[in-house]
XYZ file of N, CA, C and O in Angstrom:
424
model
N 0.842 -1.177 0.000
C 0.000 0.000 0.000
C 0.886 1.237 0.000
O 1.790 1.349 0.803
N 0.644 2.162 -0.885
C 1.430 3.382 -0.993
C 0.910 4.404 -0.001
O -0.273 4.721 0.010
N 1.766 4.908 0.843
C 1.374 5.973 1.770
C 1.453 7.297 1.041
O 2.012 7.387 -0.041
N 0.900 8.353 1.644
C 0.942 9.675 1.023
C 2.376 10.102 0.741
O 2.688 10.636 -0.299
N 3.262 9.892 1.687
C 4.677 10.192 1.479
C 5.463 9.013 2.020
O 5.332 8.648 3.170
N 6.270 8.423 1.170
C 7.100 7.300 1.569
C 8.547 7.730 1.415
O 9.040 7.869 0.307
N 9.225 7.962 2.533
C 10.613 8.385 2.498
C 11.497 7.164 2.313
O 11.415 6.220 3.082
N 12.288 7.173 1.290
C 13.214 6.091 1.030
C 14.634 6.640 1.079
O 14.851 7.832 0.867
N 15.614 5.788 1.357
C 16.979 6.261 1.543
C 17.628 6.768 0.254
O 17.186 6.475 -0.847
N 18.672 7.554 0.458
C 19.597 7.894 -0.614
C 19.007 8.678 -1.771
O 19.296 8.420 -2.930
N 18.191 9.644 -1.492
C 17.793 10.575 -2.520
C 16.591 10.242 -3.355
O 16.416 10.819 -4.418
N 15.739 9.303 -2.930
C 14.525 9.007 -3.683
C 13.338 9.028 -2.728
O 13.384 8.418 -1.662
N 12.312 9.762 -3.102
C 11.056 9.778 -2.361
C 9.947 9.395 -3.331
O 10.001 9.735 -4.510
N 8.942 8.729 -2.818
C 7.766 8.403 -3.594
C 6.593 9.109 -2.935
O 6.342 8.912 -1.749
N 5.919 9.975 -3.676
C 4.828 10.763 -3.117
C 3.606 10.695 -4.031
O 3.715 10.330 -5.197
N 2.478 11.053 -3.472
C 1.256 11.171 -4.258
C 0.845 12.639 -4.209
O 0.649 13.198 -3.136
N 0.779 13.257 -5.384
C 0.380 14.658 -5.503
C -0.878 14.729 -6.357
O -0.848 14.345 -7.527
N -1.961 15.180 -5.788
C -3.228 15.292 -6.517
C -3.598 13.985 -7.211
O -4.029 13.971 -8.366
N -3.391 12.876 -6.530
C -3.747 11.569 -7.077
C -2.745 10.989 -8.060
O -2.994 9.929 -8.631
N -1.613 11.674 -8.277
C -0.589 11.213 -9.223
C 0.634 10.739 -8.440
O 1.140 11.454 -7.578
N 1.109 9.533 -8.761
C 2.314 9.006 -8.118
C 3.520 9.681 -8.749
O 3.700 9.665 -9.970
N 4.345 10.316 -7.888
C 5.512 11.064 -8.349
C 6.760 10.511 -7.666
O 6.804 10.360 -6.442
N 7.757 10.211 -8.465
C 9.061 9.785 -7.980
C 9.935 11.033 -7.911
O 10.110 11.717 -8.912
N 10.449 11.363 -6.717
C 11.315 12.540 -6.548
C 12.743 12.082 -6.312
O 12.997 11.280 -5.432
N 13.656 12.650 -7.089
C 15.076 12.332 -6.952
C 15.819 13.548 -6.450
O 15.533 14.677 -6.877
N 16.796 13.300 -5.543
C 17.599 14.374 -4.968
C 19.079 14.038 -5.083
O 19.460 12.880 -4.916
N 19.866 15.053 -5.363
C 21.314 14.888 -5.352
C 21.825 13.990 -6.456
O 21.266 13.954 -7.549
N 22.898 13.258 -6.161
C 23.519 12.371 -7.137
C 22.865 10.994 -7.050
O 23.004 10.295 -6.051
N 22.161 10.628 -8.096
C 21.463 9.343 -8.117
C 22.276 8.398 -8.999
O 22.315 8.541 -10.217
N 22.947 7.470 -8.338
C 23.832 6.532 -9.036
C 23.450 5.105 -8.668
O 22.391 4.865 -8.088
N 24.307 4.168 -9.004
C 24.038 2.760 -8.755
C 23.775 2.435 -7.293
O 22.924 1.598 -6.983
N 24.469 3.089 -6.370
C 24.242 2.837 -4.946
C 22.846 3.274 -4.525
O 22.170 2.584 -3.756
N 22.400 4.401 -5.035
C 21.059 4.897 -4.724
C 20.014 3.948 -5.318
O 19.025 3.609 -4.668
N 20.238 3.511 -6.540
C 19.307 2.582 -7.189
C 19.254 1.258 -6.423
O 18.175 0.700 -6.214
N 20.403 0.765 -5.951
C 20.421 -0.463 -5.151
C 19.576 -0.295 -3.889
O 18.815 -1.196 -3.518
N 19.696 0.845 -3.221
C 18.910 1.101 -2.011
C 17.421 1.161 -2.345
O 16.583 0.630 -1.609
N 17.080 1.804 -3.455
C 15.686 1.876 -3.907
C 15.147 0.470 -4.162
O 14.075 0.112 -3.675
N 15.900 -0.321 -4.918
C 15.460 -1.676 -5.254
C 15.305 -2.538 -4.000
O 14.386 -3.347 -3.911
N 16.189 -2.383 -3.022
C 16.113 -3.158 -1.784
C 14.881 -2.775 -0.962
O 14.322 -3.618 -0.255
N 14.446 -1.537 -1.070
C 13.307 -1.059 -0.286
C 11.971 -1.338 -0.960
O 10.929 -1.252 -0.326
N 11.982 -1.693 -2.240
C 10.748 -1.885 -3.006
C 10.618 -3.330 -3.453
O 11.606 -3.959 -3.817
N 9.406 -3.822 -3.490
C 9.188 -5.182 -3.985
C 8.543 -5.192 -5.367
O 8.478 -6.222 -6.012
N 8.049 -4.021 -5.804
C 7.444 -3.921 -7.131
C 7.721 -2.529 -7.689
O 8.286 -1.684 -7.009
N 7.329 -2.297 -8.924
C 7.544 -0.975 -9.501
C 6.496 -0.017 -8.975
O 5.420 -0.414 -8.547
N 6.805 1.256 -9.022
C 5.943 2.269 -8.417
C 4.773 2.672 -9.291
O 3.773 3.157 -8.793
N 4.899 2.507 -10.595
C 3.846 2.990 -11.486
C 3.792 4.505 -11.529
O 2.744 5.095 -11.760
N 4.930 5.140 -11.319
C 4.982 6.601 -11.290
C 4.537 7.193 -12.617
O 4.918 6.715 -13.679
N 3.721 8.238 -12.530
C 3.259 8.956 -13.718
C 4.075 10.219 -13.939
O 3.939 10.871 -14.966
N 4.933 10.544 -12.958
C 5.783 11.726 -13.075
C 7.064 11.487 -12.277
O 7.075 10.740 -11.305
N 8.135 12.144 -12.731
C 9.418 12.087 -12.044
C 9.873 13.520 -11.832
O 10.020 14.283 -12.788
N 10.069 13.902 -10.566
C 10.536 15.242 -10.232
C 12.054 15.200 -10.104
O 12.600 14.581 -9.197
N 12.719 15.849 -11.049
C 14.186 15.871 -11.073
C 14.751 17.225 -10.678
O 15.946 17.461 -10.824
N 13.909 18.111 -10.169
C 14.354 19.478 -9.895
C 15.469 19.556 -8.857
O 16.243 20.506 -8.859
N 15.589 18.549 -7.983
C 16.651 18.548 -6.976
C 17.757 17.545 -7.300
O 18.680 17.374 -6.515
N 17.675 16.874 -8.447
C 18.709 15.916 -8.838
C 19.847 16.650 -9.526
O 19.624 17.481 -10.397
N 21.071 16.324 -9.130
C 22.238 16.967 -9.731
C 22.975 16.052 -10.698
O 23.766 16.523 -11.511
N 22.718 14.736 -10.605
C 23.421 13.779 -11.453
C 22.610 12.499 -11.534
O 22.034 12.058 -10.543
N 22.562 11.902 -12.703
C 21.988 10.566 -12.899
C 22.993 9.745 -13.685
O 23.544 10.229 -14.666
N 23.227 8.517 -13.260
C 24.068 7.645 -14.076
C 23.164 6.726 -14.890
O 21.938 6.842 -14.865
N 23.756 5.819 -15.639
C 22.988 4.936 -16.508
C 22.004 4.060 -15.753
O 20.887 3.816 -16.210
N 22.392 3.585 -14.575
C 21.470 2.752 -13.783
C 20.280 3.560 -13.309
O 19.157 3.057 -13.258
N 20.501 4.819 -12.975
C 19.391 5.678 -12.542
C 18.427 5.909 -13.699
O 17.204 5.889 -13.519
N 18.960 6.102 -14.880
C 18.115 6.285 -16.049
C 17.286 5.028 -16.321
O 16.078 5.111 -16.576
N 17.907 3.867 -16.234
C 17.159 2.614 -16.412
C 16.059 2.477 -15.361
O 14.957 2.011 -15.652
N 16.348 2.895 -14.120
C 15.359 2.839 -13.049
C 14.177 3.753 -13.373
O 13.026 3.375 -13.174
N 14.443 4.939 -13.916
C 13.353 5.853 -14.290
C 12.457 5.226 -15.354
O 11.231 5.308 -15.269
N 13.066 4.607 -16.335
C 12.292 3.957 -17.400
C 11.457 2.822 -16.806
O 10.262 2.695 -17.080
N 12.077 2.014 -15.964
C 11.378 0.879 -15.344
C 10.225 1.345 -14.447
O 9.125 0.812 -14.508
N 10.470 2.347 -13.628
C 9.473 2.815 -12.665
C 8.300 3.547 -13.318
O 7.270 3.737 -12.689
N 8.451 3.942 -14.563
C 7.365 4.629 -15.264
C 6.723 3.759 -16.342
O 5.792 4.195 -17.010
N 7.206 2.539 -16.505
C 6.692 1.644 -17.542
C 5.201 1.372 -17.375
O 4.452 1.357 -18.350
N 4.765 1.157 -16.169
C 3.347 0.877 -15.925
C 2.468 2.041 -16.400
O 1.408 1.828 -16.979
N 2.931 3.245 -16.205
C 2.196 4.421 -16.675
C 2.092 4.421 -18.197
O 1.029 4.685 -18.764
N 3.199 4.099 -18.882
C 3.181 4.043 -20.346
C 2.233 2.954 -20.847
O 1.564 3.128 -21.854
N 2.152 1.858 -20.135
C 1.255 0.764 -20.543
C -0.216 1.181 -20.505
O -1.031 0.581 -21.189
N -0.539 2.169 -19.694
C -1.919 2.650 -19.620
C -2.172 3.785 -20.605
O -3.234 4.390 -20.598
N -1.157 4.082 -21.446
C -1.318 5.115 -22.464
C -0.876 6.503 -22.056
O -1.000 7.449 -22.829
N -0.351 6.655 -20.845
C 0.133 7.958 -20.392
C 1.609 8.118 -20.732
O 2.360 7.153 -20.739
N 1.993 9.339 -21.003
C 3.416 9.654 -21.190
C 3.885 10.279 -19.877
O 3.428 11.359 -19.504
N 4.773 9.596 -19.144
C 5.230 10.120 -17.856
C 5.921 11.476 -18.011
O 6.644 11.708 -18.981
N 5.679 12.343 -17.044
C 6.303 13.672 -17.043
C 7.654 13.631 -16.346
O 7.805 12.961 -15.336
N 8.595 14.392 -16.889
C 9.851 14.682 -16.193
C 9.746 16.129 -15.761
O 9.700 17.029 -16.607
N 9.696 16.361 -14.471
C 9.533 17.709 -13.942
C 10.885 18.287 -13.530
O 11.597 17.708 -12.729
N 11.218 19.423 -14.111
C 12.431 20.143 -13.747
C 13.742 19.459 -14.057
O 14.690 19.585 -13.277
N 13.852 18.766 -15.190
C 15.144 18.132 -15.494
C 16.200 19.181 -15.843
O 15.908 20.163 -16.516
N 17.402 18.957 -15.383
C 18.504 19.858 -15.721
C 18.865 19.671 -17.195
O 18.479 18.685 -17.823
N 19.638 20.586 -17.705
C 20.109 20.477 -19.085
C 20.925 19.196 -19.272
O 20.810 18.513 -20.290
N 21.716 18.849 -18.271
C 22.537 17.641 -18.336
C 21.670 16.390 -18.400
O 21.926 15.484 -19.200
N 20.639 16.341 -17.586
C 19.745 15.181 -17.584
C 18.984 15.102 -18.904
O 18.865 14.023 -19.499
N 18.495 16.228 -19.402
C 17.799 16.218 -20.701
C 18.730 15.712 -21.794
O 18.335 14.920 -22.643
N 19.986 16.156 -21.773
C 20.961 15.731 -22.782
C 21.221 14.233 -22.685
O 21.325 13.543 -23.697
N 21.320 13.712 -21.470
C 21.538 12.285 -21.279
C 20.371 11.485 -21.863
O 20.576 10.460 -22.515
N 19.160 11.950 -21.637
C 17.982 11.281 -22.199
C 18.022 11.294 -23.724
O 17.672 10.305 -24.368
N 18.447 12.421 -24.302
C 18.538 12.525 -25.757
C 19.596 11.577 -26.314
O 19.361 10.854 -27.287
N 20.764 11.565 -25.696
C 21.879 10.740 -26.168
C 21.531 9.259 -26.107
O 21.869 8.496 -27.015
N 20.843 8.851 -25.066
C 20.521 7.431 -24.895
C 19.275 7.004 -25.672
O 18.959 5.820 -25.732
N 18.553 7.970 -26.237
C 17.337 7.647 -26.972
C 16.109 7.499 -26.095
O 15.040 7.098 -26.581
N 16.218 7.812 -24.812
C 15.083 7.662 -23.886
C 14.171 8.879 -23.843
O 13.076 8.797 -23.274
N 14.565 9.977 -24.465
C 13.769 11.212 -24.397
C 12.323 11.029 -24.858
O 11.403 11.558 -24.218
N 12.041 10.266 -25.933
C 10.645 10.117 -26.367
C 9.753 9.366 -25.370
O 8.532 9.390 -25.505
N 10.350 8.735 -24.376
C 9.562 8.007 -23.382
C 8.930 8.922 -22.344
O 8.092 8.478 -21.544
N 9.329 10.205 -22.358
C 8.893 11.143 -21.328
C 8.452 12.466 -21.962
O 8.916 12.839 -23.021
N 7.596 13.160 -21.218
C 7.241 14.534 -21.581
C 7.972 15.431 -20.584
O 7.742 15.333 -19.371
N 8.882 16.266 -21.073
C 9.645 17.153 -20.190
C 8.813 18.367 -19.825
O 8.239 19.024 -20.676
N 8.732 18.634 -18.544
C 8.036 19.800 -18.014
C 9.081 20.633 -17.295
O 9.597 20.220 -16.265
N 9.434 21.765 -17.852
C 10.516 22.574 -17.271
C 10.050 23.506 -16.199
O 8.999 23.738 -15.877
């Protein structure tokens, strides 16, 4: 059961805003952060939005986690939002070909 705010370690929070599941990332999100997220979760979040406004860095594993955690939303026909992505994060999405999987909201 998803609580209104679920604090998870190492820079990832899962929240519900106006009925929408939002994954919030903070700071440097790398393989260690993703490992902590995976250890704390037993299933995917079904996030319809990802708030990156406080994220300063994402590595390849973090990007894969974003795609995985928003897959359920895409299966229902929604395009997950990326809220506040930095120029670096937007560029990483473009380079890897993942940009079309998300709608960027600046």
